Short mmCIF file of C-alpha atoms in Angstrom, two decimals:
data_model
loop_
_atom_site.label_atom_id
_atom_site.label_comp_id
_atom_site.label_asym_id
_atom_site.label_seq_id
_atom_site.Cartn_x
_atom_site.Cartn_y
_atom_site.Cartn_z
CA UNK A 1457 79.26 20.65 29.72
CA UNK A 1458 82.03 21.60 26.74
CA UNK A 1459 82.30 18.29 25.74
CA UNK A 1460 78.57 17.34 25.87
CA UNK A 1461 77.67 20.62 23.39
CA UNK A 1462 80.33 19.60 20.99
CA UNK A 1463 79.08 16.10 21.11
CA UNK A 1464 75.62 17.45 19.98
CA UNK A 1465 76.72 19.81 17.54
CA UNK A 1466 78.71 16.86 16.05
CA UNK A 1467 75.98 14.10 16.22
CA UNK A 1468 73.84 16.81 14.66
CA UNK A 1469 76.08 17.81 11.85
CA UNK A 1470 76.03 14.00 10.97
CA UNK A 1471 72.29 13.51 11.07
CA UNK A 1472 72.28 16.26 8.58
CA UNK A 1473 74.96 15.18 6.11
CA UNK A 1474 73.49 11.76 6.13
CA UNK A 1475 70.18 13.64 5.08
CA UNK A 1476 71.46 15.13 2.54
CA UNK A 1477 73.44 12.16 0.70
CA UNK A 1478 70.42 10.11 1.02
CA UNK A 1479 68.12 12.72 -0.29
CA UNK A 1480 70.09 14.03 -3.04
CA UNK A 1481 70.76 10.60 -4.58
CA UNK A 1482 67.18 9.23 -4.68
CA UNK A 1483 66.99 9.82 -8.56
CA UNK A 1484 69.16 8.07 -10.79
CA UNK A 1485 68.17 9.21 -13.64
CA UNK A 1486 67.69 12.94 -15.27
CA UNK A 1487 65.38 14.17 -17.65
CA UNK A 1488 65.88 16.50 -20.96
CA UNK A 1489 63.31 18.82 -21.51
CA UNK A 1490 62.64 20.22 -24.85
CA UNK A 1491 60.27 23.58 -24.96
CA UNK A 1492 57.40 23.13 -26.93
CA UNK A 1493 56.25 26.70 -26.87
CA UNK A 1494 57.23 29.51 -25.33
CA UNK A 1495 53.82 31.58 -23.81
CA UNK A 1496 55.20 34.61 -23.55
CA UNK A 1497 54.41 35.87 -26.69
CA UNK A 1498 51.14 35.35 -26.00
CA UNK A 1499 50.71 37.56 -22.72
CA UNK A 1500 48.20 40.28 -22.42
CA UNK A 1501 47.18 42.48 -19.34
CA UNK A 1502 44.21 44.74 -18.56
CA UNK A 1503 44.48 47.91 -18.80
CA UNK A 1504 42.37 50.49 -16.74
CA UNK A 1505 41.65 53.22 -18.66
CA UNK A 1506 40.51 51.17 -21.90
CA UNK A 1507 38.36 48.56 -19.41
CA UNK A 1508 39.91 45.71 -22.02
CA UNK A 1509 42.70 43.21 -22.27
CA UNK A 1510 45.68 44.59 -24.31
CA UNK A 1511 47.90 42.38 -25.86
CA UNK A 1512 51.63 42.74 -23.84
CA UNK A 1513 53.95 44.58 -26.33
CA UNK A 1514 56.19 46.38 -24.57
CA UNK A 1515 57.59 44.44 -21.28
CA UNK A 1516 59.91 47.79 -20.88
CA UNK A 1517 56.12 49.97 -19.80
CA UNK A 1518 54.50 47.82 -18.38
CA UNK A 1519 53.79 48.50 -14.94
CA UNK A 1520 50.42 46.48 -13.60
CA UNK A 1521 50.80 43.08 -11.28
CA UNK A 1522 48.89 40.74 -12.82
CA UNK A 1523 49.61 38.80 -16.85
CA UNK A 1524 48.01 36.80 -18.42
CA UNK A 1525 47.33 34.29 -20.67
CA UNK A 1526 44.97 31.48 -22.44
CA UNK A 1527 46.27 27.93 -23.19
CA UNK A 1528 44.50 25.38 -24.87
CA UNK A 1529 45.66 22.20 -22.63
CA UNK A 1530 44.45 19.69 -25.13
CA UNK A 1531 46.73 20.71 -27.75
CA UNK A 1532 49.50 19.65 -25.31
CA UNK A 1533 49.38 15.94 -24.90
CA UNK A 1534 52.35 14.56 -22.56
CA UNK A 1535 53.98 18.02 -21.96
CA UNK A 1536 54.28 20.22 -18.56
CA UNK A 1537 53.27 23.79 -18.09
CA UNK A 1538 56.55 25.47 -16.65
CA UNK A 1539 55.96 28.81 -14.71
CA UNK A 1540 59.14 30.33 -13.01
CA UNK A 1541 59.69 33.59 -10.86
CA UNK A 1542 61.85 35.33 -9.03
CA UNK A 1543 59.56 35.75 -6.43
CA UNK A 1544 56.72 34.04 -5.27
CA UNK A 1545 53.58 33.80 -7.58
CA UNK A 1546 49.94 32.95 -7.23
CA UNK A 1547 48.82 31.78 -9.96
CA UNK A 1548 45.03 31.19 -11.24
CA UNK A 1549 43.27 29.48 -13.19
CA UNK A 1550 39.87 30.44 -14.68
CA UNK A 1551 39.78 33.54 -11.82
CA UNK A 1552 40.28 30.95 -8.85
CA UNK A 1553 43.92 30.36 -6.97
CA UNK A 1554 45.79 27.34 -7.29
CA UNK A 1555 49.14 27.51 -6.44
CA UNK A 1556 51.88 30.19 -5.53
CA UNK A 1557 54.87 29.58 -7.50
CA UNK A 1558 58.38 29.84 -5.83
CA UNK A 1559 60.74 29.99 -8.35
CA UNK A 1560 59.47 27.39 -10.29
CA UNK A 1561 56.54 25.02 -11.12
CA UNK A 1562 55.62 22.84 -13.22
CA UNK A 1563 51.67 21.49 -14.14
CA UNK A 1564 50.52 18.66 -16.18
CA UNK A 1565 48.44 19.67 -18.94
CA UNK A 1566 46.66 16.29 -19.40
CA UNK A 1567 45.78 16.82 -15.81
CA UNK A 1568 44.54 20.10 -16.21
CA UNK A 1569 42.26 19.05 -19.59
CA UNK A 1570 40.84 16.81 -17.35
CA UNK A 1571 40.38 18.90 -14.48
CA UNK A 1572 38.48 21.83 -16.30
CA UNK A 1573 35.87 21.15 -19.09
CA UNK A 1574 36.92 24.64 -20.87
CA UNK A 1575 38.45 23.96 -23.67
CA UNK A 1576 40.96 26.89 -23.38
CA UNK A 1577 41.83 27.69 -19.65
CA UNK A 1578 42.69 31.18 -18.84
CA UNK A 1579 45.86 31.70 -16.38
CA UNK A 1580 46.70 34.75 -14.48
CA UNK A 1581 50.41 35.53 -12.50
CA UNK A 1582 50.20 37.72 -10.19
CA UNK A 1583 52.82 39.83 -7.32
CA UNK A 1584 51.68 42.82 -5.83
CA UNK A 1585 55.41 43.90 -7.36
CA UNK A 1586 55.35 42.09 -10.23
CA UNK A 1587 58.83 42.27 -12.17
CA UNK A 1588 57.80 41.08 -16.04
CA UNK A 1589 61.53 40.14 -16.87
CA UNK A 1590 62.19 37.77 -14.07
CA UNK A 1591 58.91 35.48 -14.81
CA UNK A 1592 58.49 33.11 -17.95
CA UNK A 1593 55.74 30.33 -18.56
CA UNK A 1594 56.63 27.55 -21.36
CA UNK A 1595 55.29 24.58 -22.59
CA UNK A 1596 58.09 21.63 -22.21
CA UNK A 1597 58.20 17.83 -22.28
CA UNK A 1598 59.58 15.99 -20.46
CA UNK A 1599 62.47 13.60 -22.54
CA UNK A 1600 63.83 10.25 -20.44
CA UNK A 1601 67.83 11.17 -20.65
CA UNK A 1602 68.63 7.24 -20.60
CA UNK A 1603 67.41 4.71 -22.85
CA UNK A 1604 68.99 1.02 -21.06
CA UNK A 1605 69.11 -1.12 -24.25
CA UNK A 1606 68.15 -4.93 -23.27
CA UNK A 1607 68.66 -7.67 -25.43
CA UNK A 1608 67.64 -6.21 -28.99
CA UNK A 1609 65.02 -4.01 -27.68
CA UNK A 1610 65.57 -0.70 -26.15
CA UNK A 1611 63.62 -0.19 -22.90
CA UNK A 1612 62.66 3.97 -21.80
CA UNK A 1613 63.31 4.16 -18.36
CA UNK A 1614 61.27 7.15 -17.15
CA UNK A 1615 62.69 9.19 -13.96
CA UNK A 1616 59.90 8.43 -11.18
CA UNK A 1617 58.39 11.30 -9.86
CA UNK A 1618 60.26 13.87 -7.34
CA UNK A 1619 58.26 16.16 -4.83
CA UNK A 1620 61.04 18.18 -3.97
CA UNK A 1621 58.77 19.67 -1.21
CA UNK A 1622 58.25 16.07 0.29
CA UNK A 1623 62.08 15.66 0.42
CA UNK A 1624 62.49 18.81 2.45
CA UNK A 1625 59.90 18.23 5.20
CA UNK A 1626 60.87 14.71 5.47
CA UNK A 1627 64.74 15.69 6.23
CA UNK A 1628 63.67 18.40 8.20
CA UNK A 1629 61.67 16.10 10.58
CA UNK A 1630 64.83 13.93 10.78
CA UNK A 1631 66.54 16.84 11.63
CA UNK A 1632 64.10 17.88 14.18
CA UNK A 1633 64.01 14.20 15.73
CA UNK A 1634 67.61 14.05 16.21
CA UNK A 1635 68.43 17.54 17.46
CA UNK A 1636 65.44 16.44 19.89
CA UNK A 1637 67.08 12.94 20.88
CA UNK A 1638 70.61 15.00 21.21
CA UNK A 1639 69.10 17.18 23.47
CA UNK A 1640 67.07 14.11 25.76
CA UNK A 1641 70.12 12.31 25.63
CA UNK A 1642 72.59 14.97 26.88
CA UNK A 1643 69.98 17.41 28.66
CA UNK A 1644 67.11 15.43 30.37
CA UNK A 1645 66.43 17.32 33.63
CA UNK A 1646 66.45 20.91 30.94
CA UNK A 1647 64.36 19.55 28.73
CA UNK A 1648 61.81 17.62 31.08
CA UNK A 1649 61.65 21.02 32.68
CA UNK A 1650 60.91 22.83 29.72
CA UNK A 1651 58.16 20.11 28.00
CA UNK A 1652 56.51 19.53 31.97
CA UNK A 1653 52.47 21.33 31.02
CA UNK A 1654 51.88 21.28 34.48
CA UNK A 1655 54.07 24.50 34.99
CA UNK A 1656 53.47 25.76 31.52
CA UNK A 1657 49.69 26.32 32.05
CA UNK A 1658 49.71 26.60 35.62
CA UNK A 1659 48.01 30.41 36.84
CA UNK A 1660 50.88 30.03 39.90
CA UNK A 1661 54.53 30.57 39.26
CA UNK A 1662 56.96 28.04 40.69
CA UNK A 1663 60.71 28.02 41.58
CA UNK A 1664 63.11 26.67 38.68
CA UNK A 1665 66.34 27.70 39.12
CA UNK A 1666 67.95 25.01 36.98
CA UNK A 1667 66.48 26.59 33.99
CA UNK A 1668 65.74 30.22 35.32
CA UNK A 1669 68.84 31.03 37.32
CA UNK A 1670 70.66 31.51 33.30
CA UNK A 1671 68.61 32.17 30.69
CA UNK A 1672 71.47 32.76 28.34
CA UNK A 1673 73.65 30.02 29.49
CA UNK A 1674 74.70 27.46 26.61
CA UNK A 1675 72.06 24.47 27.57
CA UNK A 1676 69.23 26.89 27.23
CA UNK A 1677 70.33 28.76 23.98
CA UNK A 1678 70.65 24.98 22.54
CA UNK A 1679 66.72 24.69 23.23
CA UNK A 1680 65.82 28.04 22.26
CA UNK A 1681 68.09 26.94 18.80
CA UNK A 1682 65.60 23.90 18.69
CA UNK A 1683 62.70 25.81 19.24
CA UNK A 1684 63.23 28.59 16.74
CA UNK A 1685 64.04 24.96 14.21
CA UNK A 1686 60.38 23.75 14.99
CA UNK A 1687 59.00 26.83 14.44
CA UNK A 1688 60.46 28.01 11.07
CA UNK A 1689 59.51 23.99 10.15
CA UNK A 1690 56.05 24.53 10.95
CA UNK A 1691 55.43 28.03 9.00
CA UNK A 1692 57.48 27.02 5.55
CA UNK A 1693 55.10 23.69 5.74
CA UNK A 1694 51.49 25.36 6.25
CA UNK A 1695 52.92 28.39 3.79
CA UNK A 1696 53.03 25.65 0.89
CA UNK A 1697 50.13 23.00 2.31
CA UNK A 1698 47.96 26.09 3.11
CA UNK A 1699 48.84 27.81 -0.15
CA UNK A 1700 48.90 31.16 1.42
CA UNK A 1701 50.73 33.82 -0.12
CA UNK A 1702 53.66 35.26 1.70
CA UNK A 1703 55.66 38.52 -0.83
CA UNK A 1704 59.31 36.43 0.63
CA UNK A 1705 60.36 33.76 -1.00
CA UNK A 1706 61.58 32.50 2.21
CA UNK A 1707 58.99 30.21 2.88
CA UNK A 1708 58.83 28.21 -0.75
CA UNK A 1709 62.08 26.09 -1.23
CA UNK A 1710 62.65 25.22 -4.64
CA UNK A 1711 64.95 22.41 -4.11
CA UNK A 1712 65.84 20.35 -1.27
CA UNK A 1713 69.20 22.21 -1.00
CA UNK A 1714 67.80 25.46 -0.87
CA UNK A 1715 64.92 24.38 1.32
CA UNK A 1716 67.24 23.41 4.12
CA UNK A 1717 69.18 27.05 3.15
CA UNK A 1718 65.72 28.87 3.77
CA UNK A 1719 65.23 26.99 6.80
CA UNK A 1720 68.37 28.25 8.22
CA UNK A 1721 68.10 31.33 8.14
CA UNK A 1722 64.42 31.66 9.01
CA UNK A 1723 65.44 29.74 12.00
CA UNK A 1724 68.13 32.24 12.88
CA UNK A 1725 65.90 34.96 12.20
CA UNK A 1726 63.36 33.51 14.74
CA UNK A 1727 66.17 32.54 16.67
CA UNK A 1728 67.30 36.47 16.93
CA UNK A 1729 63.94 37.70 17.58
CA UNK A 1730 63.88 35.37 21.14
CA UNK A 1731 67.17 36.89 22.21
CA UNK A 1732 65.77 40.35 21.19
CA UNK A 1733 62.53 39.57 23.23
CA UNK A 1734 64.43 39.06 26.52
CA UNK A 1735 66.31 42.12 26.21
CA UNK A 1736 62.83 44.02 25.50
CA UNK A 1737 61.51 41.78 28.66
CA UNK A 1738 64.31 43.01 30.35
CA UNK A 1739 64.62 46.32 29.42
CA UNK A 1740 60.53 46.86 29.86
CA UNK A 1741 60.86 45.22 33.56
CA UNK A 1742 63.11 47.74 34.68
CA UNK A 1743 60.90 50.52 33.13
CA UNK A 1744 58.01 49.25 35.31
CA UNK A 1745 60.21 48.57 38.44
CA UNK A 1746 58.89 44.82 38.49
CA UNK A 1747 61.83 43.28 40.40
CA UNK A 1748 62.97 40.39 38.77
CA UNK A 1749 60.08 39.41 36.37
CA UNK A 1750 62.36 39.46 33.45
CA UNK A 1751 63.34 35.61 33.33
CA UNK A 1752 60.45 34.31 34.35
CA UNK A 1753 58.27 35.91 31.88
CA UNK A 1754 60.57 34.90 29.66
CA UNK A 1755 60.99 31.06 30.53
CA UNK A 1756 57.47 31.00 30.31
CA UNK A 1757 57.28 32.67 27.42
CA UNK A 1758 59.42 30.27 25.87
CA UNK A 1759 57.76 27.09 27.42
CA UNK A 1760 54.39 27.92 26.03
CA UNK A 1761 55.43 28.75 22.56
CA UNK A 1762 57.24 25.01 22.38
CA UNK A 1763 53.89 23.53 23.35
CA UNK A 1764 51.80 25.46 21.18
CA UNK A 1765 53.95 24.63 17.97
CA UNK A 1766 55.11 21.33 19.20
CA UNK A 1767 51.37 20.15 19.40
CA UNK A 1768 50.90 22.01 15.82
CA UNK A 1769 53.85 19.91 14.54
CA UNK A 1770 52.05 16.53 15.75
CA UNK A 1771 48.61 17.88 13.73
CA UNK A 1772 50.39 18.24 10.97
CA UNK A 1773 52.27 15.05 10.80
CA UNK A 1774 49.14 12.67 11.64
CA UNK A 1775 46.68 14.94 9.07
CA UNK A 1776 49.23 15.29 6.44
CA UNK A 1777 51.34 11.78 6.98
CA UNK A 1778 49.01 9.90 8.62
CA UNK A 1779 45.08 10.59 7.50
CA UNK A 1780 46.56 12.18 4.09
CA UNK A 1781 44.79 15.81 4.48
CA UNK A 1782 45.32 17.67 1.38
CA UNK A 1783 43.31 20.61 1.55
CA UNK A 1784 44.87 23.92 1.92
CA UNK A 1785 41.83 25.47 4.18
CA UNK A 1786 42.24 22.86 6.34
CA UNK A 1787 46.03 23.89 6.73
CA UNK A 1788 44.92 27.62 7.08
CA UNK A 1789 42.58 26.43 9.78
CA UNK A 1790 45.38 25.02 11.62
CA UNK A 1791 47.51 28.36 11.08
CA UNK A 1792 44.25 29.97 12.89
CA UNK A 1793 44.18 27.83 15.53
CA UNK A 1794 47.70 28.35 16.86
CA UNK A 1795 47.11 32.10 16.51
CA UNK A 1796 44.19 31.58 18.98
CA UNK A 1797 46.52 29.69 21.26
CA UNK A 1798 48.87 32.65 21.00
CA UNK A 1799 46.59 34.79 21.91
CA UNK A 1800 45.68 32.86 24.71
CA UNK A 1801 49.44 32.35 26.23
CA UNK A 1802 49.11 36.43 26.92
CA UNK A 1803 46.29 35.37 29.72
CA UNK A 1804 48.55 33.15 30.86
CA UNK A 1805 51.26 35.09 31.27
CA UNK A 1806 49.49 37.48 32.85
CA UNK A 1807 47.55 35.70 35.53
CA UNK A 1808 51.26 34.09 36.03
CA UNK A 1809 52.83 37.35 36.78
CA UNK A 1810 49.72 38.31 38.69
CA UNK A 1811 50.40 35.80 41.29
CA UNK A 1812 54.04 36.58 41.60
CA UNK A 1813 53.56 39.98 43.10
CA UNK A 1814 50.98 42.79 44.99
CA UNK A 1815 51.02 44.68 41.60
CA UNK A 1816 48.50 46.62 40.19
CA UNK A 1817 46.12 45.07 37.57
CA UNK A 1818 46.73 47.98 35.19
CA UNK A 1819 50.02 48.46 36.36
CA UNK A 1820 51.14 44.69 35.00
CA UNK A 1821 48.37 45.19 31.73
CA UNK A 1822 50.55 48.24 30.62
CA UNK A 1823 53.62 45.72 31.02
CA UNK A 1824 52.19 43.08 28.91
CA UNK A 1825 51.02 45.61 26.29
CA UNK A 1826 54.26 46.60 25.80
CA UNK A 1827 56.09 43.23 26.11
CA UNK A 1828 53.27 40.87 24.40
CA UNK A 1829 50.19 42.34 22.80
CA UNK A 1830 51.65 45.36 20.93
CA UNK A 1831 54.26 42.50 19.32
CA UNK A 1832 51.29 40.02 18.88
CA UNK A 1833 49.40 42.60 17.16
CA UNK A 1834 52.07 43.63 14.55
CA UNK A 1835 52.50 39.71 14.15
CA UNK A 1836 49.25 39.37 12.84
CA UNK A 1837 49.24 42.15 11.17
CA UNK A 1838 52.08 41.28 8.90
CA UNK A 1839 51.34 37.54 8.46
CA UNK A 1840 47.80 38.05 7.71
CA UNK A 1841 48.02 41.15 5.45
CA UNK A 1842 51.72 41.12 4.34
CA UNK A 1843 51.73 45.03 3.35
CA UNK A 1844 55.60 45.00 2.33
#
């Protein structure tokens, strides 16, 4: 078993390096940028007690969450709108959303002259704790670095367009796909166990003891690793698609590099919370006397939230990929949808431990409250109103 976990880790490691070469070096060229105008100066803010705009002075008192700012676009022909942050940013346009900057972002001003008919667009930045010496907004354009002379004429060669985004999700689906494959390959009985629906949304509960009898044993912590992978995947994809505003700039990677950095260690923050949960499993089935429901709560546990986010991975690669679905409600639809189907893996778990045992209705409702709907609860709580 030694020998088939290093083999993973190393196949893995290679997957991933590959990646990363291939991704890195899909642009040959650079670009220069030279700042047109810096719109800074022009900032103003509105203040309360006056019921007016103010023009920004002094950055040192200024203590709202929102800036803004008026740009006439057609002045601008050929250049970019640059926005950068140290923290993520919604940004709108003429009092409506667009976009939540992470770090940086950059718009096309011809696009946006032909998007809006108003002549001169107001923009807005807002952070519930917005810092004004960590964000800037310029106008730049964009400068080929290369000119490839040819014959006697000199041909511009101008860098093809990078969505640095794109890169990410389509390295992290290689990722995914191998790390699955490593796992088929080397652990098929675990992980036909683990994907089989007829025991994930069966009411009855069933002997496993390949997967049961060790829940911390090194093949299972490998699929739990792959599981809290998918899941930070799925979140940092319908954060951005979605355009819902998270306060962490965990969720927005602003280059491919530090994409598969955030990914990390969201995944090994998931991946700490599922260790946590089966000691708070444990701990709470010993409170309650429940003999040994510990594991098997958990196993299930585990086995529904890989089909619920496995199937939400597959929706998002056929709408996004495959039928080209742009629009964020659609993505915050989706983010719905598997809340729904978290909420519904609590009945399951419940009329699963109800079969297992004579126990009291309330006596097992009390259980789950404290092992599955109190968490649930603060889940939504924080990732629909984000009060930090």
């Amino acid at each position: 078993m030694q020998s088939n976990l290093s083999m993973v880790v190393r196949k893995l490691l290679f997957v991933i390096i590959y990646c990363l070469i291939g991704l890195l070096t899909e642009n040959s060229f650079a670009a220069d940028t030279t700042v047109v105008k810096d719109l800074s100066h022009d900032w103003f803010f509105y203040d309360k007690s006056s019921k007016s705009y103010l023009p920004l002075v002094s950055r040192s008192l200024f203590k709202e969450n929102t800036v803004h700012f008026d740009i006439a676009p057609a002045q601008y022909s050929n250049s970019l709108l640059k926005i950068t942050s140290d923290k993520p940013l919604s940004v709108f346009i003429n009092n409506n959303i667009v976009d939540i900057v992470a770090i940086e972002a950059y718009y096309s001003l011809d696009s946006l002259s032909r998007a809006y008919k108003d002549p001169i667009l107001h923009i807005a930045l807002y952070n519930k704790n917005l810092n004004i010496f960590s964000i800037s907004a310029e106008v730049i354009r964009m400068m080929p670095s290369r000119p490839i002379p040819l014959v006697e004429n000199v041909i511009v060669i101008k860098p093809r367009g990078e969505n640095l985004f794109q890169n990410f999700m389509v390295g992290g689906l290689i990722v995914i796909a191998a790390f699955l494959a490593a796992l088929y390959n080397y652990f098929p009985r675990t992980l036909t166990d683990f994907f089989k629906a007829s025991k994930a949304l069966s009411l009855r509960e069933s002997d496993e003891n390949l997967i049961k009898s060790r829940p911390l044993n090194q093949v299972n912590l490998l699929f739990y690793l792959y599981l809290s992978f998918l899941i930070a995947l799925v979140l940092i994809f319908i954060s951005n698609a979605g355009n819902i505003h998270m306060e962490t700039s965990l969720f927005y990677p602003r280059s491919f590099l530090d994409g598969m950095w955030k990914w990390a260690k969201l995944s090994l923050i998931l991946f700490g919370w599922f260790i946590a949960k089966l000691l708070l499993v444990s701990n709470m089935s010993a409170l309650f006397r429940l003999g040994n429901f510990s594991v098997s709560h958990f196993i299930n546990y585990m086995r529904l939230t890989l089909f619920i986010f496995t199937i939400g991975l597959l929706i998002i690669i056929f709408s996004y990929y495959g039928f080209e679905i742009l629009s964020p409600a659609y993505y915050k639809g989706v983010l719905n949808v598997i809340f729904v189907f978290m909420g519904l893996r609590v009945l399951i778990l419940f009329f699963k431990l109800l079969s297992t045992a004579s126990y009291k209705i309330l006596h097992l409702f009390s259980y789950l409250c404290g092992t599955e709907v109190i968490p649930f609860v603060m889940l939504l709580y924080l990732g629909l109103n984000q009060p930090f």
